[in-house]
Backbone as JSON Lines, residues from 0, in Angstrom:
{"i":0,"aa":"A","n":[111.94,64.67,82.2],"ca":[113.27,64.53,82.77],"c":[113.83,66.0,82.68]}
{"i":1,"aa":"T","n":[114.66,66.26,83.43],"ca":[115.52,67.54,83.59],"c":[116.72,67.2,82.74]}
{"i":2,"aa":"A","n":[117.07,68.32,82.05],"ca":[118.32,68.23,81.22],"c":[119.48,68.83,82.12]}
{"i":3,"aa":"D","n":[120.59,68.05,82.04],"ca":[121.63,68.47,82.84],"c":[122.65,69.27,81.98]}
{"i":4,"aa":"T","n":[123.55,70.03,82.59],"ca":[124.45,70.91,81.94],"c":[125.03,70.38,80.67]}
{"i":5,"aa":"T","n":[125.5,69.18,80.77],"ca":[126.18,68.67,79.55],"c":[125.3,68.56,78.44]}
{"i":6,"aa":"L","n":[123.9,68.13,78.58],"ca":[123.04,68.06,77.57],"c":[122.82,69.46,76.83]}
{"i":7,"aa":"L","n":[122.5,70.33,77.88],"ca":[122.24,71.78,77.48],"c":[123.42,72.41,76.6]}
{"i":8,"aa":"Q","n":[124.81,71.98,76.88],"ca":[125.79,72.58,76.07],"c":[125.79,72.14,74.7]}
{"i":9,"aa":"R","n":[124.98,71.38,74.42],"ca":[124.85,70.86,72.9],"c":[123.94,71.74,72.01]}
{"i":10,"aa":"V","n":[123.27,72.59,72.79],"ca":[122.31,73.68,72.1],"c":[123.2,74.75,71.6]}
{"i":11,"aa":"P","n":[123.12,75.15,70.34],"ca":[123.92,76.21,70.03],"c":[123.74,77.59,70.67]}
{"i":12,"aa":"G","n":[124.72,78.19,71.21],"ca":[124.69,79.34,71.86],"c":[124.74,79.19,73.31]}
{"i":13,"aa":"I","n":[124.48,77.89,73.88],"ca":[124.67,77.74,75.28],"c":[125.93,76.98,75.5]}
{"i":14,"aa":"G","n":[126.84,77.64,76.46],"ca":[128.05,77.1,76.84],"c":[127.87,76.8,78.33]}
{"i":15,"aa":"P","n":[129.02,76.45,78.94],"ca":[128.83,75.91,80.38],"c":[128.03,77.0,81.4]}
{"i":16,"aa":"Y","n":[128.53,78.26,81.19],"ca":[127.76,79.38,82.04],"c":[126.28,79.27,81.91]}
{"i":17,"aa":"F","n":[125.72,79.43,80.61],"ca":[124.4,79.31,80.47],"c":[123.72,78.12,80.99]}
{"i":18,"aa":"A","n":[124.48,77.08,80.57],"ca":[123.73,75.6,80.91],"c":[123.68,75.65,82.53]}
{"i":19,"aa":"Q","n":[124.54,76.1,83.27],"ca":[124.72,76.23,84.75],"c":[123.35,77.05,85.15]}
{"i":20,"aa":"R","n":[123.39,78.21,84.47],"ca":[122.4,79.32,84.82],"c":[120.94,78.75,84.82]}
{"i":21,"aa":"I","n":[120.89,78.05,83.57],"ca":[119.47,77.35,83.21],"c":[119.12,76.23,84.43]}
{"i":22,"aa":"V","n":[119.99,75.54,84.58],"ca":[119.74,74.47,85.64],"c":[119.56,75.09,87.14]}
{"i":23,"aa":"D","n":[120.24,75.89,87.47],"ca":[120.02,76.64,88.69],"c":[118.76,77.36,88.84]}
{"i":24,"aa":"Y","n":[118.41,78.04,87.58],"ca":[117.02,79.11,87.82],"c":[115.91,77.96,87.76]}
{"i":25,"aa":"G","n":[115.81,76.82,87.11],"ca":[114.98,75.87,86.91],"c":[114.61,75.38,88.32]}
{"i":26,"aa":"Q","n":[115.71,75.12,89.02],"ca":[115.62,74.62,90.47],"c":[114.98,75.5,91.41]}
{"i":27,"aa":"R","n":[115.47,76.75,91.15],"ca":[114.77,77.97,92.0],"c":[113.35,77.95,91.92]}
{"i":28,"aa":"L","n":[113.04,77.93,90.51],"ca":[111.66,77.96,90.05],"c":[110.76,76.6,90.61]}
{"i":29,"aa":"G","n":[111.37,75.54,90.98],"ca":[110.81,74.28,91.14],"c":[110.46,73.81,89.75]}
{"i":30,"aa":"G","n":[111.15,74.12,88.74],"ca":[110.66,73.65,87.26],"c":[110.32,74.58,86.41]}
{"i":31,"aa":"Y","n":[110.43,74.52,85.1],"ca":[109.89,75.57,84.14],"c":[108.28,75.29,83.95]}
{"i":32,"aa":"V","n":[107.63,76.25,83.73],"ca":[106.28,75.91,83.23],"c":[106.14,76.62,81.8]}
{"i":33,"aa":"S","n":[106.91,77.36,81.41],"ca":[106.89,78.15,80.09],"c":[108.4,78.41,79.74]}
{"i":34,"aa":"L","n":[108.45,78.26,78.33],"ca":[109.72,78.57,77.83],"c":[110.27,79.97,77.96]}
{"i":35,"aa":"S","n":[109.19,80.89,78.12],"ca":[109.34,82.36,78.22],"c":[110.31,82.6,79.51]}
{"i":36,"aa":"Q","n":[110.3,81.59,80.61],"ca":[110.99,81.73,81.74],"c":[112.29,81.72,81.49]}
{"i":37,"aa":"L","n":[112.96,81.22,80.31],"ca":[114.45,81.37,80.03],"c":[114.68,82.74,79.75]}
{"i":38,"aa":"D","n":[113.94,83.48,79.19],"ca":[114.04,84.82,79.02],"c":[114.48,85.7,80.23]}
{"i":39,"aa":"E","n":[114.04,85.06,81.36],"ca":[114.21,85.75,82.8],"c":[115.61,85.61,83.23]}
{"i":40,"aa":"I","n":[116.56,84.74,82.4],"ca":[117.84,84.67,83.0],"c":[118.64,85.61,82.13]}
{"i":41,"aa":"D","n":[119.27,86.53,82.98],"ca":[120.06,87.63,82.39],"c":[120.99,87.11,81.26]}
{"i":42,"aa":"G","n":[120.83,88.02,80.1],"ca":[121.65,87.59,78.8],"c":[121.42,86.45,78.24]}
{"i":43,"aa":"F","n":[120.18,85.52,78.55],"ca":[119.99,84.44,77.8],"c":[119.82,84.74,76.3]}
{"i":44,"aa":"P","n":[120.61,83.88,75.36],"ca":[120.47,84.0,74.07],"c":[119.44,83.71,73.42]}
{"i":45,"aa":"A","n":[118.61,84.76,72.84],"ca":[117.29,84.52,72.45],"c":[117.32,83.44,71.25]}
{"i":46,"aa":"D","n":[118.33,83.35,70.46],"ca":[118.29,82.62,69.27],"c":[118.54,81.14,69.8]}
{"i":47,"aa":"A","n":[118.8,80.83,70.98],"ca":[118.81,79.6,71.42],"c":[117.45,79.03,71.74]}
{"i":48,"aa":"L","n":[116.55,79.86,71.87],"ca":[115.1,79.54,72.49],"c":[114.32,78.4,71.71]}
{"i":49,"aa":"P","n":[114.62,78.41,70.29],"ca":[113.81,77.6,69.49],"c":[114.29,76.06,69.65]}
{"i":50,"aa":"Y","n":[115.48,75.78,70.43],"ca":[115.92,74.55,70.54],"c":[115.53,73.81,71.71]}
{"i":51,"aa":"F","n":[114.74,74.63,72.61],"ca":[114.21,74.21,73.79],"c":[112.7,73.68,73.67]}
{"i":52,"aa":"T","n":[112.26,72.72,74.48],"ca":[111.02,72.36,74.59],"c":[110.49,71.97,76.05]}
{"i":53,"aa":"L","n":[109.36,71.96,76.36],"ca":[109.07,71.39,77.91],"c":[108.3,70.19,77.74]}
{"i":54,"aa":"D","n":[108.61,69.05,78.53],"ca":[107.98,67.94,78.52],"c":[107.25,67.68,79.8]}
{"i":55,"aa":"N","n":[106.78,68.79,80.53],"ca":[106.27,68.44,81.75],"c":[104.6,68.89,81.78]}
{"i":56,"aa":"G","n":[104.23,69.25,80.59],"ca":[102.86,69.58,80.4],"c":[102.53,71.07,81.02]}
{"i":57,"aa":"G","n":[103.58,71.81,81.33],"ca":[103.33,73.26,82.11],"c":[103.29,72.96,83.49]}
{"i":58,"aa":"E","n":[103.55,71.96,84.1],"ca":[103.36,71.75,85.53],"c":[104.69,71.81,86.23]}
{"i":59,"aa":"T","n":[104.86,72.58,87.35],"ca":[106.16,72.61,87.92],"c":[106.46,71.07,88.61]}
{"i":60,"aa":"T","n":[107.67,70.82,88.84],"ca":[107.99,69.56,89.39],"c":[107.87,69.61,91.0]}
{"i":61,"aa":"E","n":[108.24,70.87,91.49],"ca":[108.1,71.1,92.94],"c":[107.26,72.26,93.25]}
{"i":62,"aa":"K","n":[106.23,72.11,93.91],"ca":[105.53,73.27,94.48],"c":[105.86,73.8,95.7]}
{"i":63,"aa":"L","n":[105.68,75.01,96.04],"ca":[105.93,75.53,97.12],"c":[104.64,75.72,98.12]}
{"i":64,"aa":"N","n":[104.71,74.99,99.23],"ca":[103.66,74.94,100.16],"c":[103.65,76.25,100.92]}
{"i":65,"aa":"V","n":[102.82,77.09,100.68],"ca":[102.87,78.44,101.46],"c":[102.42,78.47,102.77]}
{"i":66,"aa":"N","n":[102.06,77.39,103.23],"ca":[101.49,77.2,104.69],"c":[102.65,76.75,105.43]}
{"i":67,"aa":"S","n":[103.59,76.04,105.04],"ca":[104.67,75.55,105.62],"c":[106.05,76.12,105.57]}
{"i":68,"aa":"L","n":[106.4,76.84,104.63],"ca":[107.64,77.48,104.43],"c":[107.94,78.73,105.3]}
{"i":69,"aa":"S","n":[109.15,78.95,105.61],"ca":[109.34,80.24,106.32],"c":[109.48,81.3,105.31]}
{"i":70,"aa":"L","n":[109.8,82.44,105.91],"ca":[109.93,83.68,105.19],"c":[111.26,83.47,104.27]}
{"i":71,"aa":"N","n":[112.24,82.91,104.94],"ca":[113.35,82.89,103.97],"c":[113.35,81.91,102.98]}
{"i":72,"aa":"E","n":[112.54,80.76,103.15],"ca":[112.47,79.7,102.12],"c":[111.48,80.23,101.14]}
{"i":73,"aa":"L","n":[110.35,81.08,101.41],"ca":[109.45,81.74,100.51],"c":[110.35,82.67,99.49]}
{"i":74,"aa":"K","n":[111.16,83.3,100.15],"ca":[111.74,84.63,99.25],"c":[112.75,83.88,98.36]}
{"i":75,"aa":"R","n":[113.2,82.76,98.5],"ca":[114.23,82.02,97.64],"c":[113.57,81.89,96.1]}
{"i":76,"aa":"H","n":[112.24,81.89,96.21],"ca":[111.58,81.65,94.73],"c":[111.71,82.96,93.99]}
{"i":77,"aa":"P","n":[112.17,82.84,92.89],"ca":[112.19,84.1,92.03],"c":[111.2,84.84,91.81]}
{"i":78,"aa":"Y","n":[109.9,84.48,92.0],"ca":[108.68,85.4,91.77],"c":[108.11,85.74,93.04]}
{"i":79,"aa":"I","n":[108.61,85.62,94.2],"ca":[108.42,86.01,95.58],"c":[109.4,86.9,96.17]}
{"i":80,"aa":"S","n":[109.14,88.21,96.27],"ca":[109.91,89.09,96.91],"c":[109.96,89.02,98.49]}
{"i":81,"aa":"F","n":[111.03,89.61,99.14],"ca":[110.93,89.67,100.55],"c":[109.65,90.18,101.28]}
{"i":82,"aa":"Y","n":[109.22,91.28,100.52],"ca":[108.04,91.99,100.99],"c":[106.77,90.94,100.9]}
{"i":83,"aa":"Q","n":[106.55,90.26,99.72],"ca":[105.5,89.3,99.42],"c":[105.7,88.19,100.45]}
{"i":84,"aa":"A","n":[106.87,87.63,100.64],"ca":[106.92,86.46,101.52],"c":[106.71,87.05,103.17]}
{"i":85,"aa":"R","n":[107.09,88.24,103.51],"ca":[106.54,88.6,104.64],"c":[104.99,88.71,104.74]}
{"i":86,"aa":"A","n":[104.37,89.36,103.65],"ca":[102.82,89.39,103.62],"c":[102.35,88.0,103.92]}
{"i":87,"aa":"I","n":[102.97,86.98,103.3],"ca":[102.34,85.62,103.39],"c":[102.44,85.15,104.94]}
{"i":88,"aa":"V","n":[103.68,85.22,105.32],"ca":[103.84,84.78,106.87],"c":[102.94,85.63,107.79]}
{"i":89,"aa":"D","n":[102.77,87.01,107.58],"ca":[101.99,87.68,108.4],"c":[100.47,87.27,108.4]}
{"i":90,"aa":"Y","n":[100.14,87.12,107.02],"ca":[98.63,86.69,106.79],"c":[98.44,85.42,107.62]}
{"i":91,"aa":"R","n":[99.33,84.39,107.52],"ca":[99.16,83.2,108.05],"c":[99.04,83.23,109.6]}
{"i":92,"aa":"R","n":[99.84,84.1,110.05],"ca":[99.86,84.27,111.59],"c":[98.6,84.8,112.09]}
{"i":93,"aa":"Q","n":[98.01,85.82,111.24],"ca":[96.75,86.47,111.63],"c":[95.42,85.64,111.2]}
{"i":94,"aa":"N","n":[95.58,84.81,110.09],"ca":[94.34,84.14,109.58],"c":[94.32,82.65,109.64]}
{"i":95,"aa":"G","n":[95.47,82.12,109.78],"ca":[95.66,80.7,109.77],"c":[95.97,80.23,108.43]}
{"i":96,"aa":"H","n":[95.92,79.11,108.08],"ca":[96.37,78.47,106.73],"c":[95.61,79.21,105.62]}
{"i":97,"aa":"I","n":[96.44,79.25,104.43],"ca":[96.17,79.72,103.18],"c":[95.49,78.73,102.41]}
{"i":98,"aa":"N","n":[94.26,78.7,102.01],"ca":[93.58,77.52,101.26],"c":[93.48,77.72,99.63]}
{"i":99,"aa":"D","n":[93.85,78.74,99.12],"ca":[93.8,79.08,97.74],"c":[94.57,80.27,97.34]}
{"i":100,"aa":"I","n":[95.1,80.27,96.12],"ca":[95.69,81.57,95.68],"c":[94.82,82.91,95.62]}
{"i":101,"aa":"E","n":[93.59,82.64,95.54],"ca":[92.8,83.63,95.54],"c":[92.95,84.62,96.82]}
{"i":102,"aa":"E","n":[93.23,83.95,98.09],"ca":[93.53,84.68,99.37],"c":[94.61,85.67,99.28]}
{"i":103,"aa":"L","n":[95.58,85.33,98.18],"ca":[96.63,86.38,98.19],"c":[96.14,87.59,97.55]}
{"i":104,"aa":"R","n":[94.99,87.67,96.81],"ca":[94.5,89.02,96.23],"c":[94.2,89.89,97.35]}
{"i":105,"aa":"L","n":[93.86,89.43,98.52],"ca":[93.61,90.27,99.69],"c":[94.89,91.06,100.17]}
{"i":106,"aa":"L","n":[96.0,90.84,99.76],"ca":[97.29,91.34,100.31],"c":[97.72,92.31,99.22]}
{"i":107,"aa":"P","n":[97.96,93.57,99.66],"ca":[98.59,94.73,98.6],"c":[99.72,94.26,97.94]}
{"i":108,"aa":"D","n":[100.7,93.39,98.36],"ca":[101.79,93.08,97.64],"c":[101.66,92.14,96.48]}
{"i":109,"aa":"F","n":[100.53,91.62,96.24],"ca":[100.24,90.68,95.15],"c":[99.22,91.34,94.06]}
{"i":110,"aa":"D","n":[99.69,91.69,92.99],"ca":[98.81,92.24,92.06],"c":[98.5,90.91,91.04]}
{"i":111,"aa":"E","n":[97.68,91.22,90.0],"ca":[97.13,90.4,89.18],"c":[98.35,89.52,88.45]}
{"i":112,"aa":"A","n":[99.29,90.03,88.0],"ca":[100.6,89.61,87.48],"c":[101.35,88.5,88.19]}
{"i":113,"aa":"A","n":[101.56,88.99,89.52],"ca":[102.17,88.33,90.45],"c":[101.32,86.78,90.73]}
{"i":114,"aa":"I","n":[100.12,87.01,90.94],"ca":[99.4,85.98,91.21],"c":[99.3,84.99,89.94]}
{"i":115,"aa":"G","n":[99.24,85.32,88.77],"ca":[99.38,84.74,87.56],"c":[100.58,83.96,87.57]}
{"i":116,"aa":"R","n":[101.65,84.52,87.73],"ca":[103.03,83.9,87.64],"c":[103.33,82.8,88.82]}
{"i":117,"aa":"L","n":[102.65,82.96,90.02],"ca":[102.7,82.14,91.0],"c":[101.83,80.94,90.93]}
{"i":118,"aa":"R","n":[100.75,81.07,90.24],"ca":[99.66,80.17,90.21],"c":[100.09,78.57,89.98]}
{"i":119,"aa":"P","n":[100.96,78.48,89.09],"ca":[101.52,77.04,88.95],"c":[102.45,76.46,89.84]}
{"i":120,"aa":"S","n":[103.02,77.47,90.79],"ca":[104.01,77.01,91.51],"c":[103.58,76.85,92.99]}
{"i":121,"aa":"L","n":[102.53,77.19,93.47],"ca":[102.05,76.96,94.96],"c":[101.12,75.78,95.23]}
{"i":122,"aa":"S","n":[101.23,75.38,96.45],"ca":[100.35,74.37,96.98],"c":[99.97,74.84,98.27]}
{"i":123,"aa":"Y","n":[98.95,74.25,99.05],"ca":[98.37,74.71,100.04],"c":[98.11,73.68,101.14]}
């Protein structure tokens, strides 16, 4: 289940501002797969991290289908830059559907770290 802002505000160090940021960022990600993603929120209070747990088994709730989303939809994801979204769209136009994340390795905009961060978030 997803925590709402009221529940998040019960965590020491999390007020209305960070509660909203946590919810908004989680929605942009399609769900959290790691607690370390909370550290990606600017100014997130590190001392609040021990109060959080994940109950989704490390799976995102919403996966991005890289074959059906537009450039603008792809770049909304926090881990996909404009240039990466454009590379995906260009690759699809030239080669057809992407069948596996390994195909992204062929694109210069995707290094090992980028592929690792995106792996749980993509569908084909």
